[in-house]
Short mmCIF file of C-alpha atoms and ligand atoms in Angstrom, two decimals:
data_model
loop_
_atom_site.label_atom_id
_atom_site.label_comp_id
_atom_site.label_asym_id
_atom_site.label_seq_id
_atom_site.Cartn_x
_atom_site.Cartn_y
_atom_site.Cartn_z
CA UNK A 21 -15.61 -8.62 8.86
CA UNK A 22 -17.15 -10.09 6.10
CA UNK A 23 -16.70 -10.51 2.22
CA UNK A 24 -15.79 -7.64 0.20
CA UNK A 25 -14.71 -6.18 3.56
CA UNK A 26 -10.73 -4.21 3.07
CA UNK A 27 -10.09 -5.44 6.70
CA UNK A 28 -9.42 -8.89 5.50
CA UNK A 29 -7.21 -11.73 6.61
CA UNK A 30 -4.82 -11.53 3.59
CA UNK A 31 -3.53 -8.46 5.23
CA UNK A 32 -1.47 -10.34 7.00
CA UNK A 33 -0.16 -12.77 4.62
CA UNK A 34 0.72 -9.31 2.40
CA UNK A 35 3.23 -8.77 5.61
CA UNK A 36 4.09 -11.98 6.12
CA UNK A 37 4.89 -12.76 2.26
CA UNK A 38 6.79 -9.02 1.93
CA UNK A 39 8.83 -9.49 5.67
CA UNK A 40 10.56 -13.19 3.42
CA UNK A 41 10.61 -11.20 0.10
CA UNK A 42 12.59 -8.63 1.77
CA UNK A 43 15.01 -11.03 3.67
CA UNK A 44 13.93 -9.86 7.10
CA UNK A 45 12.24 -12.54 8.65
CA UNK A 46 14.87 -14.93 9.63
CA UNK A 47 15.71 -11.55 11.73
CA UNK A 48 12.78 -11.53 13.73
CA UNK A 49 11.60 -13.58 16.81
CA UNK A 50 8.36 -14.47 16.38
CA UNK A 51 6.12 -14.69 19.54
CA UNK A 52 2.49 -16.28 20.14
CA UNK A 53 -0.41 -13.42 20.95
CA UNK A 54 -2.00 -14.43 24.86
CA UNK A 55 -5.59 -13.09 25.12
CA UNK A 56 -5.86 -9.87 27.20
CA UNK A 57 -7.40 -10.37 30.70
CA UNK A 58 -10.49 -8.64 31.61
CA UNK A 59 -8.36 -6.89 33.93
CA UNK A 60 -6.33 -5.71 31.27
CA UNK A 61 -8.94 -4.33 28.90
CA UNK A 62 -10.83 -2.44 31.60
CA UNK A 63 -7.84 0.19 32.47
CA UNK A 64 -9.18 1.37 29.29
CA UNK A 65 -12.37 0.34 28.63
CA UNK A 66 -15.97 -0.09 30.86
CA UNK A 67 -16.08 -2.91 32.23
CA UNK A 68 -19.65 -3.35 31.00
CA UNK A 69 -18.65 -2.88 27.29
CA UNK A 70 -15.52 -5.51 28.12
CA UNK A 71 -18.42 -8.05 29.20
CA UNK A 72 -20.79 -6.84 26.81
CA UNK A 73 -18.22 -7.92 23.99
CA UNK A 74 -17.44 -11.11 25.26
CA UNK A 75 -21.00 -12.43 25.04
CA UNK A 76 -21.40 -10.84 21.42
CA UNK A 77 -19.85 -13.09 19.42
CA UNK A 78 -23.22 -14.70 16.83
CA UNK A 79 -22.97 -18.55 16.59
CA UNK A 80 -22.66 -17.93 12.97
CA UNK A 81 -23.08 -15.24 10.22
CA UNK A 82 -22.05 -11.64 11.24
CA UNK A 83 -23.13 -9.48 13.93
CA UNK A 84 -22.38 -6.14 13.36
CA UNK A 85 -21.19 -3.28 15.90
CA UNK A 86 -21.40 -0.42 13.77
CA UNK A 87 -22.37 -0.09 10.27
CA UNK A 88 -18.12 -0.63 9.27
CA UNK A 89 -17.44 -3.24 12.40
CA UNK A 90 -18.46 -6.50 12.33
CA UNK A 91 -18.14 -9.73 14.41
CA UNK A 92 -18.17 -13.44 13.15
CA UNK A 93 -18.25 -16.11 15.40
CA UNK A 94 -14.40 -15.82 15.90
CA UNK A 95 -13.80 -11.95 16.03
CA UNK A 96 -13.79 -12.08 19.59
CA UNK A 97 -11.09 -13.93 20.33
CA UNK A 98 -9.20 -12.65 17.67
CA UNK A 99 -10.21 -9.19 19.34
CA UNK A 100 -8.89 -10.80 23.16
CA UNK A 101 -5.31 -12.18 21.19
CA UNK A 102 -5.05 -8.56 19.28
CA UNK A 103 -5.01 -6.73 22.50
CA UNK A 104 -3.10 -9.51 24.51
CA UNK A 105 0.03 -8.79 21.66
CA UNK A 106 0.44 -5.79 23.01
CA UNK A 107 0.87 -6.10 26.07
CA UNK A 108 2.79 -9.04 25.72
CA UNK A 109 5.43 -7.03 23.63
CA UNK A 110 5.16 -4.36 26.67
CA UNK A 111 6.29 -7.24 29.18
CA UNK A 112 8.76 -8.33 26.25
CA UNK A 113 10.47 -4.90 25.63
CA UNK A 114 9.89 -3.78 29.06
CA UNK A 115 11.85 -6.90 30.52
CA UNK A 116 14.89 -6.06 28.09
CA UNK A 117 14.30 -9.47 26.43
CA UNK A 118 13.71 -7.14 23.14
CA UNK A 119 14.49 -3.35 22.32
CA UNK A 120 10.98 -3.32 19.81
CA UNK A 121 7.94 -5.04 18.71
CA UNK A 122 6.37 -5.42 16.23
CA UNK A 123 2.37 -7.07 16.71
CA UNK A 124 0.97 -8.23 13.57
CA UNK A 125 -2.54 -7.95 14.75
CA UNK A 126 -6.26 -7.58 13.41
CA UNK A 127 -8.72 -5.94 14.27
CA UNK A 128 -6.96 -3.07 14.83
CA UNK A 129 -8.04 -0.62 17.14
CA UNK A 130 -7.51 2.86 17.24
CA UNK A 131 -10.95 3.78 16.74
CA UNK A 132 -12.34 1.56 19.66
CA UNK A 133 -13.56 4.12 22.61
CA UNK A 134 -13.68 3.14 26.10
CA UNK A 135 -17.26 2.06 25.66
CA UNK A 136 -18.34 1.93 21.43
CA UNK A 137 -16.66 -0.32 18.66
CA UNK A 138 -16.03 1.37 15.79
CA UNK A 139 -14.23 2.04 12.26
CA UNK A 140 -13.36 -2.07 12.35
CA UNK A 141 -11.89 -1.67 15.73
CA UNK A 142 -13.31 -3.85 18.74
CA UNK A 143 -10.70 -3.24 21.66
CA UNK A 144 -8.27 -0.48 21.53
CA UNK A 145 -4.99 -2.53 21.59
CA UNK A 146 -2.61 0.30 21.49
CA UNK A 147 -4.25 1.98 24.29
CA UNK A 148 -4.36 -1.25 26.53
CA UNK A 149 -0.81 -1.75 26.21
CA UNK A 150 -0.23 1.64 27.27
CA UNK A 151 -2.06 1.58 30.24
CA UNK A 152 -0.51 -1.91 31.34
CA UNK A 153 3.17 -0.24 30.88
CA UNK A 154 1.92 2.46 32.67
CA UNK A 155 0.06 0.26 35.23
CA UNK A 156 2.72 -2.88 35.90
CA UNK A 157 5.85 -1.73 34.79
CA UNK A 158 6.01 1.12 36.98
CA UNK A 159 7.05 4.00 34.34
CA UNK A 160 5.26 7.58 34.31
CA UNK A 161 5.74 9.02 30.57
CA UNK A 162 4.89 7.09 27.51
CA UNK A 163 3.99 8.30 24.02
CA UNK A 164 1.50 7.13 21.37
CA UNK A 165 2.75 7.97 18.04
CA UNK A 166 -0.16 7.62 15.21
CA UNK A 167 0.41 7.83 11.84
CA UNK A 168 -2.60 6.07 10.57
CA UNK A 169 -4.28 8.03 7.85
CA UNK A 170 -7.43 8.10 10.27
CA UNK A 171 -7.22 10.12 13.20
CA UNK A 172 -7.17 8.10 16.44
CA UNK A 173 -10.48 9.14 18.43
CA UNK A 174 -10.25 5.86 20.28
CA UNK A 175 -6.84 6.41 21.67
CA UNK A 176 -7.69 10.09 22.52
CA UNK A 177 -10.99 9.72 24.06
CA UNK A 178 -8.92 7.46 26.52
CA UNK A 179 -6.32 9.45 27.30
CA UNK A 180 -7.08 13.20 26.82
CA UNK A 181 -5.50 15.27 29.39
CA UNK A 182 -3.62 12.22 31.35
CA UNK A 183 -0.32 14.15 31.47
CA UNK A 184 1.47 10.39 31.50
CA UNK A 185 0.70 9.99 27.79
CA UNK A 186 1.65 11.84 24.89
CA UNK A 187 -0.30 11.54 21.97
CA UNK A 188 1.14 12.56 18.78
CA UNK A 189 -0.60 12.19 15.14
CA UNK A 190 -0.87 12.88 11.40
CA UNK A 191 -3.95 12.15 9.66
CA UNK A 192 -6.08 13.84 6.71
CA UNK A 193 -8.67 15.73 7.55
CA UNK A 194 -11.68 16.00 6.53
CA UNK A 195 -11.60 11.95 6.45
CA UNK A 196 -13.30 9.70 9.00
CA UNK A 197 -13.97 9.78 12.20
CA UNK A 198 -14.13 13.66 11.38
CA UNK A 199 -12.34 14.34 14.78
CA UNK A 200 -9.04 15.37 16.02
CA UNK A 201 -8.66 19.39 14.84
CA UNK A 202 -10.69 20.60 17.86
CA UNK A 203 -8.84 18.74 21.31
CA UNK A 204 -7.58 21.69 23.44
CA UNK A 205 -5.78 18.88 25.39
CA UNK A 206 -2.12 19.41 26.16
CA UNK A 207 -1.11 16.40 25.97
CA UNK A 208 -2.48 15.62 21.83
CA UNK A 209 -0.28 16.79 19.03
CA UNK A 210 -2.62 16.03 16.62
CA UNK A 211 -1.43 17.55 12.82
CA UNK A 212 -4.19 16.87 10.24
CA UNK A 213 -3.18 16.85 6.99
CA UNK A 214 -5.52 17.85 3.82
CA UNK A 215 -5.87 15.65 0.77
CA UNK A 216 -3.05 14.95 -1.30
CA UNK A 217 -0.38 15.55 1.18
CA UNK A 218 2.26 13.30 0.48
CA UNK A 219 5.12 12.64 2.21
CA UNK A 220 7.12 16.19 2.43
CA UNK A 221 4.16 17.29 4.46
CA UNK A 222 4.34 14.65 6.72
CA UNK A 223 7.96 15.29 7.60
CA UNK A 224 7.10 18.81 8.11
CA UNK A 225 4.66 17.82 10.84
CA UNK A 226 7.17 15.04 11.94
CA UNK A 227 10.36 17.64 12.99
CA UNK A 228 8.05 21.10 13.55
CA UNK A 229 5.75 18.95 16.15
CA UNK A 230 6.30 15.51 16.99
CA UNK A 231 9.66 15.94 17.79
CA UNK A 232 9.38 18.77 19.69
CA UNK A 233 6.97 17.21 21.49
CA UNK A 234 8.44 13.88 22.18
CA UNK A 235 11.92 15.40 23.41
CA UNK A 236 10.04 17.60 26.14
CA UNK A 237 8.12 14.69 27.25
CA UNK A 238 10.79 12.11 27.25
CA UNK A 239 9.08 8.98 27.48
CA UNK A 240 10.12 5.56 28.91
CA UNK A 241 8.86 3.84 26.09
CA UNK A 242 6.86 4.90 22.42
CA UNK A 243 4.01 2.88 21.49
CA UNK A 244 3.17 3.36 17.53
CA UNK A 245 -0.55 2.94 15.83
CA UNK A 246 1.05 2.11 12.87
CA UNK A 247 -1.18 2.22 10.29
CA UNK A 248 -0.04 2.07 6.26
CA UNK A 249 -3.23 3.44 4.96
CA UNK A 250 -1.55 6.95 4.21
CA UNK A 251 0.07 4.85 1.01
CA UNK A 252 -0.86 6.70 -2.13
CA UNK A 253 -1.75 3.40 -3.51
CA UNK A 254 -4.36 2.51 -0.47
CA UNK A 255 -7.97 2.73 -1.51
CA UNK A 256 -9.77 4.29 1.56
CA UNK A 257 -7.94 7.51 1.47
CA UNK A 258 -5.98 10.06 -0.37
CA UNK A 259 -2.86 10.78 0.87
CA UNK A 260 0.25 10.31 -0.97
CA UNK A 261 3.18 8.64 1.21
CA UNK A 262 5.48 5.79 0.02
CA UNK A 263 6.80 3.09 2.14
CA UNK A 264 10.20 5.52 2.12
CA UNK A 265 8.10 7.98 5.07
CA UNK A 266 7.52 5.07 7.01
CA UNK A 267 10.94 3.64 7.21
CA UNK A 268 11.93 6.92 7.72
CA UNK A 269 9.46 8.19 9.96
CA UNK A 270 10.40 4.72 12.16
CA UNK A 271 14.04 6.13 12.12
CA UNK A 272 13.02 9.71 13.58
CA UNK A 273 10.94 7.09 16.45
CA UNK A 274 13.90 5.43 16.69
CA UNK A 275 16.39 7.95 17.44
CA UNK A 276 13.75 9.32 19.83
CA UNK A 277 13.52 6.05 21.57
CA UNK A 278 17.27 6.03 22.01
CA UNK A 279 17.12 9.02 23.75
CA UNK A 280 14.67 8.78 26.11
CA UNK A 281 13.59 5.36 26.51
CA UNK A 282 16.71 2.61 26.12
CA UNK A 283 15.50 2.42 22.24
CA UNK A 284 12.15 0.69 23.78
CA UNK A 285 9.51 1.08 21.01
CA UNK A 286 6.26 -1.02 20.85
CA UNK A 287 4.55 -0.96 17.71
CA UNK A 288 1.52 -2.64 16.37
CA UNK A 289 -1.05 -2.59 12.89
CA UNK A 290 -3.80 -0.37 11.96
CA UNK A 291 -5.12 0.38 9.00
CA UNK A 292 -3.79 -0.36 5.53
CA UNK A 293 -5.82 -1.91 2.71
CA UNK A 294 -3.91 -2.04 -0.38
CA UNK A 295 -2.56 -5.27 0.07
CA UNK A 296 1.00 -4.90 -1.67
CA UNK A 297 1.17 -1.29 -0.69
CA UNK A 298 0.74 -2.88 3.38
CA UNK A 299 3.29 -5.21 2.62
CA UNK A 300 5.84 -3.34 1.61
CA UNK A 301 5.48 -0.54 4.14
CA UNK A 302 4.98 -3.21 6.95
CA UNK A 303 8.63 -4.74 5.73
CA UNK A 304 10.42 -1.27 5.85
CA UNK A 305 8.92 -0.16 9.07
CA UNK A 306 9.75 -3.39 10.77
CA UNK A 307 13.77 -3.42 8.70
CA UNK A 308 13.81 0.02 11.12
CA UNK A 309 13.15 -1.50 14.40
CA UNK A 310 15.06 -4.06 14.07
CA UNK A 311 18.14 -2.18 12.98
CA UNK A 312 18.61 -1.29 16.65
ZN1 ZN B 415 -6.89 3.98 9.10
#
């Protein structure tokens, strides 16, 4: 996205480096990211803004989407591959070959709406693998579980009152996008969270809502916009959590999973921008899922 930009590339080698540090990568199976079809994008986004983005790639230097999105002359594919992870790790989890996923992807994409880039997010990747569970594996319920610091509008704006998906999130508010605290939709449990809130609060949302929630949807399988950028040490926001509310917020996912969807759990990166702070929370959400 261009120099000085927090949605760099070292992102992830700060999960990379921290998933060795903490022992857990010899524990993971490591798969290769396909590009996402046209076909695939378009169950959640125009088709015009799908074609649109493929031809706006510059041949050098930086095109730029929205004043905080950016595209260099590779962002596109990297965009294509981003989404693709997901739904590969759909077909992977939904084929039994694993109980979770976890796609280390950029951009991320929670912010993408069916037809705008925004908030460094080109496709919504999240959203597409949703829609392709939904679509070709044949299952009715699934939940999105956000706990991004930033509220999802993307993944909302997509799926408001589709009674197949549950949408359940944290994020503080006021903070970019500004949106979330005013959906009447049924089907978005959206708890924003002022500034500060560290990560007491964010257990109180977790069991009084999400829960709640989850267990009287029962889906077939969670999908998680995991984004670290709630960290108190993460520069874009001011929230307080530690990597300990991740790994235990994966547990309360993972429990849920068990329940309702044969542990199946599908989880890929958002935000997070304090390199070491990403790192570490990365390592412990990922030493959950694969403690299955
Ligand atoms: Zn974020």
């Amino acid at each position: 996205m261009g120099a000085e930009h927090p949605e760099c590339p070292e992102r992830l080698t700060a999960i990379g480096d921290q998933l060795i540090a903490a022992g857990l990568d010899v524990h993971v199976t490591r798969h290769e990211a396909p590009a996402a079809t046209r076909e695939q994008l378009s169950r959640v986004h125009d088709a015009a803004y799908v074609e649109a983005i493929e031809q706006a790639a510059p041949a050098s230097g930086l095109r730029y989407l929205d004043p905080d999105t950016a595209l260099n002359p590779h962002s596109v594919e990297a965009a294509l591959h981003a989404a693709g992870a997901v739904v590969s790790a759909v077909d992977l989890v939904c084929a039994g070959k694993h109980q979770t996923a976890f796609c280390a992807v950029r951009p991320p994409g929670h912010h993408a709406e069916s037809r705008r880039a925004m908030g460094f997010c080109v496709f919504n990747n999240v959203a597409v693998g949703a829609a392709h569970a939904l679509a070709v594996h044949g299952l009715s319920r699934v939940a999105i579980v956000d706990f991004d610091v930033h509220h999802g509008n993307g993944t909302e704006e997509m799926f408001s009152d589709d009674p197949r998906v549950l949408m359940v999130s944290t994020f503080q508010y006021p903070l970019y996008p500004y949106s979330g605290v005013d959906n009447p939709a049924p089907n978005m449990v959206n708890i924003p969270l002022s500034a500060g809130s560290g990560g007491a609060a964010f257990r109180d949302a977790v069991l009084g809502h999400w829960l709640p929630a989850l267990d009287a949807h029962r889906p077939e399988l969670l999908l998680v916009s995991a984004g670290f950028d709630a960290h108190r040490d993460d520069p874009l926001a001011g929230l307080e959590f530690t990597e300990h509310d991740f790994a235990w917020v994966t547990r309360e996912l993972m429990a849920v999973a068990r329940r309702h969807a044969a542990g199946r759990i599908v989880s890929s990166l958002e935000g997070g921008y304090a390199l070491s702070a990403l790192g570490r929370s990365a390592a412990a959400h990922v030493r959950e899922l694969i403690a299955a």
